[in-house]
CSV table of C-alpha atoms in Angstrom, one decimal:
chain,number,residue,atom,x,y,z
A,62,UNK,CA,0.0,0.0,0.0
A,63,UNK,CA,1.5,3.3,-1.0
A,64,UNK,CA,1.9,5.9,1.7
A,65,UNK,CA,0.4,9.1,0.4
A,66,UNK,CA,0.2,10.9,3.7
A,67,UNK,CA,2.4,13.8,2.6
A,68,UNK,CA,0.5,14.4,-0.7
A,69,UNK,CA,-2.1,16.9,0.6
A,70,UNK,CA,0.6,18.9,2.5
A,71,UNK,CA,2.7,19.1,-0.6
A,72,UNK,CA,-0.2,20.3,-2.7
A,73,UNK,CA,-1.2,22.9,-0.1
A,74,UNK,CA,2.4,24.2,0.1
A,75,UNK,CA,3.4,24.2,-3.5
A,76,UNK,CA,0.4,24.1,-5.8
A,77,UNK,CA,0.0,27.9,-6.1
A,78,UNK,CA,3.5,28.1,-7.4
A,79,UNK,CA,3.0,25.1,-9.7
A,80,UNK,CA,-0.2,26.6,-11.0
A,81,UNK,CA,1.7,29.7,-12.0
A,82,UNK,CA,4.2,27.6,-13.9
A,83,UNK,CA,1.4,25.7,-15.6
A,84,UNK,CA,-0.1,29.1,-16.6
A,85,UNK,CA,3.1,30.2,-18.1
A,86,UNK,CA,3.1,27.1,-20.2
A,87,UNK,CA,-0.6,27.2,-21.2
A,88,UNK,CA,-1.4,30.9,-21.0
A,89,UNK,CA,-4.9,30.1,-19.7
A,90,UNK,CA,-5.8,29.6,-16.0
A,91,UNK,CA,-8.4,26.9,-16.8
A,92,UNK,CA,-6.0,24.9,-18.9
A,93,UNK,CA,-3.3,25.5,-16.3
A,94,UNK,CA,-5.5,24.0,-13.6
A,95,UNK,CA,-6.1,21.0,-15.9
A,96,UNK,CA,-2.5,20.6,-16.6
A,97,UNK,CA,-1.5,20.9,-12.9
A,98,UNK,CA,-4.1,18.4,-11.8
A,99,UNK,CA,-3.0,16.0,-14.5
A,100,UNK,CA,0.5,16.2,-13.1
A,101,UNK,CA,-0.5,16.0,-9.5
A,102,UNK,CA,-2.8,13.0,-10.2
A,103,UNK,CA,0.1,11.1,-11.8
A,104,UNK,CA,2.3,12.1,-8.8
A,105,UNK,CA,-0.4,10.8,-6.4
A,106,UNK,CA,-0.3,7.4,-8.1
A,107,UNK,CA,3.5,7.0,-7.7
A,108,UNK,CA,3.8,9.1,-4.5
A,109,UNK,CA,5.7,6.3,-2.7
A,110,UNK,CA,8.5,6.7,-5.3
A,111,UNK,CA,8.6,10.5,-5.7
A,112,UNK,CA,7.6,11.8,-2.3
A,113,UNK,CA,11.2,12.6,-1.2
A,114,UNK,CA,11.5,15.2,-4.0
A,115,UNK,CA,8.3,15.4,-6.1
A,116,UNK,CA,9.1,18.6,-7.9
A,117,UNK,CA,11.2,17.2,-10.8
A,118,UNK,CA,8.5,14.6,-11.4
A,119,UNK,CA,5.7,17.1,-11.4
A,120,UNK,CA,7.6,19.5,-13.7
A,121,UNK,CA,8.4,16.7,-16.1
A,122,UNK,CA,4.8,15.6,-16.3
A,123,UNK,CA,3.6,19.1,-16.8
A,124,UNK,CA,6.1,19.9,-19.6
A,125,UNK,CA,5.6,16.6,-21.3
A,126,UNK,CA,1.8,16.7,-21.0
A,127,UNK,CA,1.7,20.3,-22.3
A,128,UNK,CA,3.9,19.3,-25.3
A,129,UNK,CA,1.8,16.3,-26.1
A,130,UNK,CA,-1.4,18.4,-25.8
A,131,UNK,CA,-0.3,21.2,-28.1
A,132,UNK,CA,3.0,20.4,-29.7
A,133,UNK,CA,4.1,23.4,-31.6
A,134,UNK,CA,1.0,25.4,-31.3
A,135,UNK,CA,0.1,28.8,-32.3
A,136,UNK,CA,-3.0,30.5,-30.9
A,137,UNK,CA,-3.3,33.4,-33.2
A,138,UNK,CA,-0.9,35.4,-31.0
A,139,UNK,CA,2.1,35.6,-33.3
A,140,UNK,CA,4.6,38.3,-32.4
A,141,UNK,CA,4.8,41.3,-34.7
A,142,UNK,CA,7.6,41.3,-37.3
A,143,UNK,CA,9.0,44.5,-35.9
A,144,UNK,CA,9.0,44.8,-32.2
A,145,UNK,CA,9.1,48.3,-30.8
A,146,UNK,CA,12.5,49.5,-29.7
A,147,UNK,CA,13.0,52.4,-27.4
A,148,UNK,CA,16.1,54.6,-26.8
A,149,UNK,CA,15.5,55.6,-23.2
A,150,UNK,CA,14.3,54.0,-20.0
A,151,UNK,CA,10.7,55.1,-20.4
A,152,UNK,CA,8.6,53.3,-17.8
A,153,UNK,CA,5.6,53.0,-20.1
A,154,UNK,CA,7.9,51.5,-22.7
A,155,UNK,CA,8.9,48.9,-20.2
A,156,UNK,CA,5.3,47.7,-20.0
A,157,UNK,CA,5.1,47.7,-23.8
A,158,UNK,CA,8.3,45.6,-23.9
A,159,UNK,CA,6.9,43.1,-21.4
A,160,UNK,CA,3.7,42.9,-23.5
A,161,UNK,CA,5.9,42.1,-26.5
A,162,UNK,CA,7.8,39.5,-24.6
A,163,UNK,CA,4.6,37.9,-23.4
A,164,UNK,CA,3.3,37.8,-27.0
A,165,UNK,CA,6.5,36.4,-28.2
A,166,UNK,CA,6.5,33.7,-25.5
A,167,UNK,CA,3.3,32.3,-27.0
A,168,UNK,CA,5.1,31.6,-30.3
A,169,UNK,CA,7.9,29.5,-28.7
A,170,UNK,CA,7.8,25.8,-29.1
A,171,UNK,CA,6.6,23.9,-25.9
A,172,UNK,CA,10.2,22.8,-25.3
A,173,UNK,CA,11.6,26.3,-25.5
A,174,UNK,CA,8.9,27.7,-23.4
A,175,UNK,CA,9.5,25.0,-20.8
A,176,UNK,CA,13.2,26.0,-20.7
A,177,UNK,CA,12.4,29.7,-20.2
A,178,UNK,CA,9.8,29.1,-17.5
A,179,UNK,CA,11.8,26.6,-15.5
A,180,UNK,CA,15.0,28.6,-15.7
A,181,UNK,CA,13.8,32.2,-15.5
A,182,UNK,CA,10.6,31.8,-13.4
A,183,UNK,CA,11.4,28.8,-11.3
A,184,UNK,CA,15.1,29.8,-11.1
A,185,UNK,CA,16.3,26.2,-11.7
A,186,UNK,CA,19.8,25.8,-13.0
A,187,UNK,CA,20.1,24.6,-16.6
A,188,UNK,CA,21.5,21.3,-15.5
A,189,UNK,CA,18.3,20.7,-13.4
A,190,UNK,CA,16.2,21.8,-16.4
A,191,UNK,CA,18.0,19.3,-18.5
A,192,UNK,CA,17.2,16.5,-16.0
A,193,UNK,CA,13.6,17.4,-15.9
A,194,UNK,CA,13.2,17.6,-19.7
A,195,UNK,CA,15.2,14.4,-20.1
A,196,UNK,CA,17.7,15.9,-22.5
A,197,UNK,CA,21.4,17.0,-22.5
A,198,UNK,CA,22.7,20.2,-21.0
A,199,UNK,CA,23.8,21.3,-24.4
A,200,UNK,CA,20.4,20.7,-25.9
A,201,UNK,CA,18.8,22.9,-23.2
A,202,UNK,CA,21.4,25.6,-23.8
A,203,UNK,CA,20.5,25.5,-27.5
A,204,UNK,CA,16.8,25.8,-26.8
A,205,UNK,CA,17.5,28.6,-24.4
A,206,UNK,CA,19.6,30.5,-26.9
A,207,UNK,CA,17.0,30.2,-29.6
A,208,UNK,CA,14.2,31.2,-27.2
A,209,UNK,CA,16.0,34.3,-26.0
A,210,UNK,CA,16.7,35.4,-29.5
A,211,UNK,CA,13.0,35.2,-30.3
A,212,UNK,CA,12.2,37.1,-27.1
A,213,UNK,CA,14.7,39.7,-28.0
A,214,UNK,CA,16.6,39.0,-24.8
A,215,UNK,CA,20.4,39.6,-24.6
A,216,UNK,CA,21.8,37.5,-21.8
A,217,UNK,CA,24.8,39.9,-21.6
A,218,UNK,CA,22.7,42.9,-20.6
A,219,UNK,CA,22.4,41.9,-17.0
A,220,UNK,CA,26.2,41.4,-16.7
A,221,UNK,CA,26.8,44.8,-18.2
A,222,UNK,CA,24.3,46.4,-15.8
A,223,UNK,CA,25.9,44.7,-12.9
A,224,UNK,CA,29.3,45.9,-13.9
A,225,UNK,CA,28.0,49.4,-14.5
B,6,UNK,CA,17.6,43.8,-34.8
B,7,UNK,CA,19.0,45.3,-31.6
B,8,UNK,CA,18.5,43.2,-28.4
B,9,UNK,CA,16.3,45.4,-26.2
B,10,UNK,CA,15.9,43.5,-22.9
B,11,UNK,CA,17.9,41.7,-20.3
B,12,UNK,CA,17.0,38.5,-18.5
B,13,UNK,CA,15.8,40.4,-15.5
B,14,UNK,CA,13.0,42.0,-17.5
B,15,UNK,CA,12.0,38.5,-18.6
B,16,UNK,CA,11.8,37.3,-15.0
B,17,UNK,CA,9.8,40.4,-13.9
B,18,UNK,CA,7.4,39.9,-16.8
B,19,UNK,CA,6.9,36.2,-15.9
B,20,UNK,CA,6.2,37.2,-12.2
B,21,UNK,CA,3.8,40.0,-13.2
B,22,UNK,CA,1.8,37.7,-15.5
B,23,UNK,CA,1.3,35.2,-12.7
B,24,UNK,CA,0.5,37.7,-9.9
B,25,UNK,CA,-3.1,36.7,-9.4
B,26,UNK,CA,-3.7,32.9,-9.7
B,27,UNK,CA,-7.2,31.7,-9.0
B,28,UNK,CA,-7.5,29.9,-5.7
B,29,UNK,CA,-8.6,26.3,-5.5
B,30,UNK,CA,-8.7,25.0,-2.0
B,31,UNK,CA,-9.9,21.6,-3.2
B,32,UNK,CA,-7.0,21.1,-5.7
B,33,UNK,CA,-5.3,18.3,-3.6
B,34,UNK,CA,-8.5,16.5,-3.1
B,35,UNK,CA,-9.4,16.8,-6.8
B,36,UNK,CA,-6.0,15.6,-8.0
B,37,UNK,CA,-6.1,12.6,-5.6
B,38,UNK,CA,-9.6,11.7,-7.0
B,39,UNK,CA,-8.2,11.8,-10.5
B,40,UNK,CA,-5.3,9.7,-9.4
B,41,UNK,CA,-7.7,7.2,-7.8
B,42,UNK,CA,-9.8,7.0,-11.0
B,43,UNK,CA,-6.8,6.5,-13.1
B,44,UNK,CA,-5.5,3.7,-10.8
B,45,UNK,CA,-8.9,2.0,-10.9
B,46,UNK,CA,-9.0,2.1,-14.7
B,47,UNK,CA,-5.4,0.8,-14.9
B,48,UNK,CA,-6.3,-2.1,-12.5
B,49,UNK,CA,-9.5,-2.8,-14.4
B,50,UNK,CA,-7.6,-2.8,-17.7
B,51,UNK,CA,-4.9,-5.1,-16.3
B,52,UNK,CA,-7.5,-7.5,-14.9
B,53,UNK,CA,-9.3,-7.6,-18.2
B,54,UNK,CA,-6.2,-8.3,-20.1
B,55,UNK,CA,-5.0,-11.0,-17.7
B,56,UNK,CA,-8.3,-12.8,-18.1
B,57,UNK,CA,-7.8,-12.8,-21.9
B,58,UNK,CA,-10.7,-10.5,-22.4
B,59,UNK,CA,-10.7,-8.4,-25.6
B,60,UNK,CA,-12.8,-5.5,-24.6
B,61,UNK,CA,-12.9,-1.8,-24.9
B,62,UNK,CA,-11.9,-0.1,-21.6
B,63,UNK,CA,-14.3,2.8,-22.2
B,64,UNK,CA,-17.6,2.3,-23.9
B,65,UNK,CA,-19.1,5.5,-25.3
B,66,UNK,CA,-22.3,6.2,-27.1
B,67,UNK,CA,-21.8,7.2,-30.7
B,68,UNK,CA,-18.6,5.3,-31.2
B,69,UNK,CA,-19.8,3.3,-34.1
B,70,UNK,CA,-19.6,6.3,-36.3
B,71,UNK,CA,-22.8,5.6,-38.0
B,72,UNK,CA,-23.9,9.2,-37.7
B,73,UNK,CA,-27.0,8.4,-35.7
B,74,UNK,CA,-27.6,10.7,-32.8
B,75,UNK,CA,-28.4,9.0,-29.5
B,76,UNK,CA,-31.7,9.7,-27.9
B,77,UNK,CA,-30.4,12.1,-25.3
B,78,UNK,CA,-29.4,14.9,-27.6
B,79,UNK,CA,-29.5,18.1,-25.7
B,80,UNK,CA,-30.9,21.0,-27.6
B,81,UNK,CA,-29.0,24.2,-27.4
B,82,UNK,CA,-30.6,27.6,-27.3
B,83,UNK,CA,-27.7,29.6,-28.8
B,84,UNK,CA,-27.5,30.2,-32.5
B,85,UNK,CA,-24.4,28.4,-33.9
B,86,UNK,CA,-22.9,28.8,-37.4
B,87,UNK,CA,-23.9,25.9,-39.7
B,88,UNK,CA,-20.4,25.5,-40.8
B,89,UNK,CA,-16.9,26.7,-39.9
B,90,UNK,CA,-14.7,28.0,-42.6
B,91,UNK,CA,-11.0,27.2,-42.7
B,92,UNK,CA,-8.2,29.5,-43.8
B,93,UNK,CA,-6.5,28.7,-47.1
B,94,UNK,CA,-3.0,28.6,-45.6
B,95,UNK,CA,-1.5,28.1,-42.2
B,96,UNK,CA,1.8,28.5,-40.3
B,97,UNK,CA,4.9,30.4,-40.9
B,98,UNK,CA,5.5,28.5,-44.1
B,99,UNK,CA,2.0,29.4,-45.4
B,100,UNK,CA,1.3,25.8,-46.2
B,101,UNK,CA,-1.8,25.2,-48.4
B,102,UNK,CA,-4.8,23.3,-47.3
B,103,UNK,CA,-4.2,19.7,-48.3
B,104,UNK,CA,-7.2,17.9,-46.7
B,105,UNK,CA,-10.2,19.1,-44.8
B,106,UNK,CA,-13.5,18.0,-43.4
B,107,UNK,CA,-16.4,19.9,-41.8
B,108,UNK,CA,-18.9,18.7,-39.3
B,109,UNK,CA,-22.1,20.1,-37.8
B,110,UNK,CA,-22.3,18.2,-34.5
B,111,UNK,CA,-20.0,17.6,-31.5
B,112,UNK,CA,-19.8,14.2,-29.8
B,113,UNK,CA,-19.5,11.9,-32.8
B,114,UNK,CA,-16.1,10.4,-33.5
B,115,UNK,CA,-14.8,10.9,-37.0
B,116,UNK,CA,-12.0,9.4,-39.0
B,117,UNK,CA,-9.7,11.5,-41.2
B,118,UNK,CA,-7.2,9.9,-43.5
B,119,UNK,CA,-4.5,12.0,-45.2
B,120,UNK,CA,-1.1,11.6,-46.6
B,121,UNK,CA,1.6,13.6,-45.0
B,122,UNK,CA,3.6,15.4,-47.7
B,123,UNK,CA,6.4,16.7,-45.4
B,124,UNK,CA,7.6,16.7,-41.8
B,125,UNK,CA,6.1,20.3,-41.4
B,126,UNK,CA,2.5,19.2,-41.5
B,127,UNK,CA,0.1,21.6,-39.8
B,128,UNK,CA,-3.3,20.7,-38.5
B,129,UNK,CA,-5.9,23.1,-37.5
B,130,UNK,CA,-9.2,22.4,-35.8
B,131,UNK,CA,-11.7,25.2,-35.5
B,132,UNK,CA,-14.6,24.8,-33.1
B,133,UNK,CA,-17.6,27.1,-33.0
B,134,UNK,CA,-18.5,26.3,-29.4
B,135,UNK,CA,-16.0,27.9,-27.0
B,136,UNK,CA,-14.1,25.6,-24.7
B,137,UNK,CA,-15.0,22.4,-26.5
B,138,UNK,CA,-12.8,19.4,-25.9
B,139,UNK,CA,-10.7,18.1,-28.8
B,140,UNK,CA,-9.4,14.5,-28.7
B,141,UNK,CA,-7.0,13.5,-31.5
B,142,UNK,CA,-6.0,9.8,-31.6
B,143,UNK,CA,-3.7,8.5,-34.3
B,144,UNK,CA,-4.0,5.0,-35.6
B,145,UNK,CA,-0.3,5.0,-36.4
B,146,UNK,CA,1.6,3.0,-33.8
B,147,UNK,CA,3.6,4.9,-31.2
B,148,UNK,CA,1.8,8.2,-31.6
B,149,UNK,CA,0.3,9.8,-28.6
B,150,UNK,CA,-3.2,10.8,-28.0
B,151,UNK,CA,-3.6,14.6,-27.7
B,152,UNK,CA,-6.4,16.2,-25.8
B,153,UNK,CA,-7.1,19.9,-25.1
B,154,UNK,CA,-9.6,22.7,-25.4
B,155,UNK,CA,-10.7,24.0,-28.7
B,156,UNK,CA,-12.6,27.2,-29.5
B,157,UNK,CA,-13.0,30.1,-29.7
B,158,UNK,CA,-9.4,30.1,-30.8
B,159,UNK,CA,-8.0,27.7,-33.3
B,160,UNK,CA,-6.4,24.5,-32.2
B,161,UNK,CA,-3.4,24.9,-34.4
B,162,UNK,CA,-0.3,22.7,-34.3
B,163,UNK,CA,2.6,21.8,-36.4
B,164,UNK,CA,5.0,18.9,-36.6
B,165,UNK,CA,8.7,19.3,-37.1
B,166,UNK,CA,11.4,16.8,-38.0
B,167,UNK,CA,11.8,15.6,-34.5
B,168,UNK,CA,8.1,15.2,-33.6
B,169,UNK,CA,7.1,13.8,-37.0
B,170,UNK,CA,9.9,11.2,-37.0
B,171,UNK,CA,11.0,9.1,-40.0
B,172,UNK,CA,7.7,7.3,-40.5
B,173,UNK,CA,5.6,10.5,-41.1
B,174,UNK,CA,6.3,12.1,-44.5
B,175,UNK,CA,5.0,10.3,-47.6
B,176,UNK,CA,2.7,8.0,-45.7
B,177,UNK,CA,-1.0,7.8,-45.2
B,178,UNK,CA,-2.2,8.5,-41.6
B,179,UNK,CA,-5.6,8.0,-40.1
B,180,UNK,CA,-6.7,10.1,-37.1
B,181,UNK,CA,-9.8,9.6,-35.0
B,182,UNK,CA,-11.0,13.0,-33.9
B,183,UNK,CA,-13.7,13.9,-31.4
B,184,UNK,CA,-14.9,17.3,-30.5
B,185,UNK,CA,-16.8,17.0,-27.2
B,186,UNK,CA,-19.2,19.5,-25.7
B,187,UNK,CA,-17.5,21.8,-23.1
B,188,UNK,CA,-19.3,20.2,-20.1
B,189,UNK,CA,-18.0,16.6,-20.9
B,190,UNK,CA,-16.1,15.2,-17.9
B,191,UNK,CA,-12.6,14.6,-19.3
B,192,UNK,CA,-9.7,13.0,-17.5
B,193,UNK,CA,-6.6,14.4,-19.2
B,194,UNK,CA,-4.4,12.1,-17.1
B,195,UNK,CA,-5.8,8.9,-18.8
B,196,UNK,CA,-7.2,10.4,-22.0
B,197,UNK,CA,-10.7,9.1,-21.0
B,198,UNK,CA,-14.0,10.9,-20.8
B,199,UNK,CA,-17.4,10.4,-19.4
B,200,UNK,CA,-20.8,10.1,-21.1
B,201,UNK,CA,-20.8,12.1,-24.3
B,202,UNK,CA,-23.9,13.6,-25.8
B,203,UNK,CA,-24.2,14.5,-29.4
B,204,UNK,CA,-25.0,18.2,-29.8
B,205,UNK,CA,-25.1,20.8,-32.5
B,206,UNK,CA,-21.8,22.5,-32.8
B,207,UNK,CA,-20.0,23.1,-36.1
B,208,UNK,CA,-16.3,22.3,-36.3
B,209,UNK,CA,-13.8,21.7,-39.0
B,210,UNK,CA,-10.4,20.2,-39.4
B,211,UNK,CA,-7.8,21.1,-41.9
B,212,UNK,CA,-4.4,19.5,-42.8
B,213,UNK,CA,-1.9,21.9,-44.3
B,214,UNK,CA,1.1,20.5,-46.1
B,215,UNK,CA,3.3,20.9,-49.2
B,216,UNK,CA,5.6,18.3,-50.8
B,217,UNK,CA,9.2,19.4,-50.4
């Protein structure tokens, strides 16, 4: 008999965060709830095996399930060909830029989106992301590089700001 | 094009977009219930197979595909379009429509056979009823069942070399598709669903492809 005594506590403690991750994958709160419950239901079944560290398992199920639901899916929210560029640090422009990023995020493949969400939202190191996605570190880095290019993100900008 | 943002802005954007998640105090209970149902089905399936039975795990009305509506058709009061149009091209590659079919009712399974011309095949399902469920099953071995919501936005997806695999292009494929009414109880963990009623609800499926 599998001991599932810690399952409810785990869900209570972590599921808000997991729901946010699911939302970033699906872009719809209803679908995010479906996706999260799918992952949690599968985790419940094998709780005896994964209860020590359920997070990687839950992330893996969420990313794989999302990819199998939608594969490379567009939802009519394709980024514009020319994204707005701004010369100065206009606060309003920052919101526009984030809107553009959000729109561009929708056009990423499920794999690229998973890398972005797990690394930049969940703050997981790329080695951990690779374990979750079941691929090599170099493959994750390739996905990350392509995704950042599509999101118009320059990884060097943070370093420059920190130095400055 | 000049790179405009740093990774910090990306993280800020992701946090902002998820600032207000809807609460669900019963999530743990609901997920456990799904898990229990999945486990029961798995055990029932295992028992049936070990007894040598050849039987469908889930029996649904309307599976014969004879087009006959069951007696418990629920009339809908909203006015629905009689048919759903499909765009002539799809995807970044602007692939032309290679095969299509249109239906007026949800709940009935349909079969669609087409020949994939490339590994870039796009499929688009348009549903007139918002939040319908779409279930796509392939009769080709090794291909996963896909399940998700359809309508009011298109359910649009594209294969690529990796997801298509070597046995895709140049071969005929048969899919079984079901568009289910929004209220159908669906278990996305096990790709199973409850009682399905046939209802009016136009939908269309298009395969977009081009020989390389």
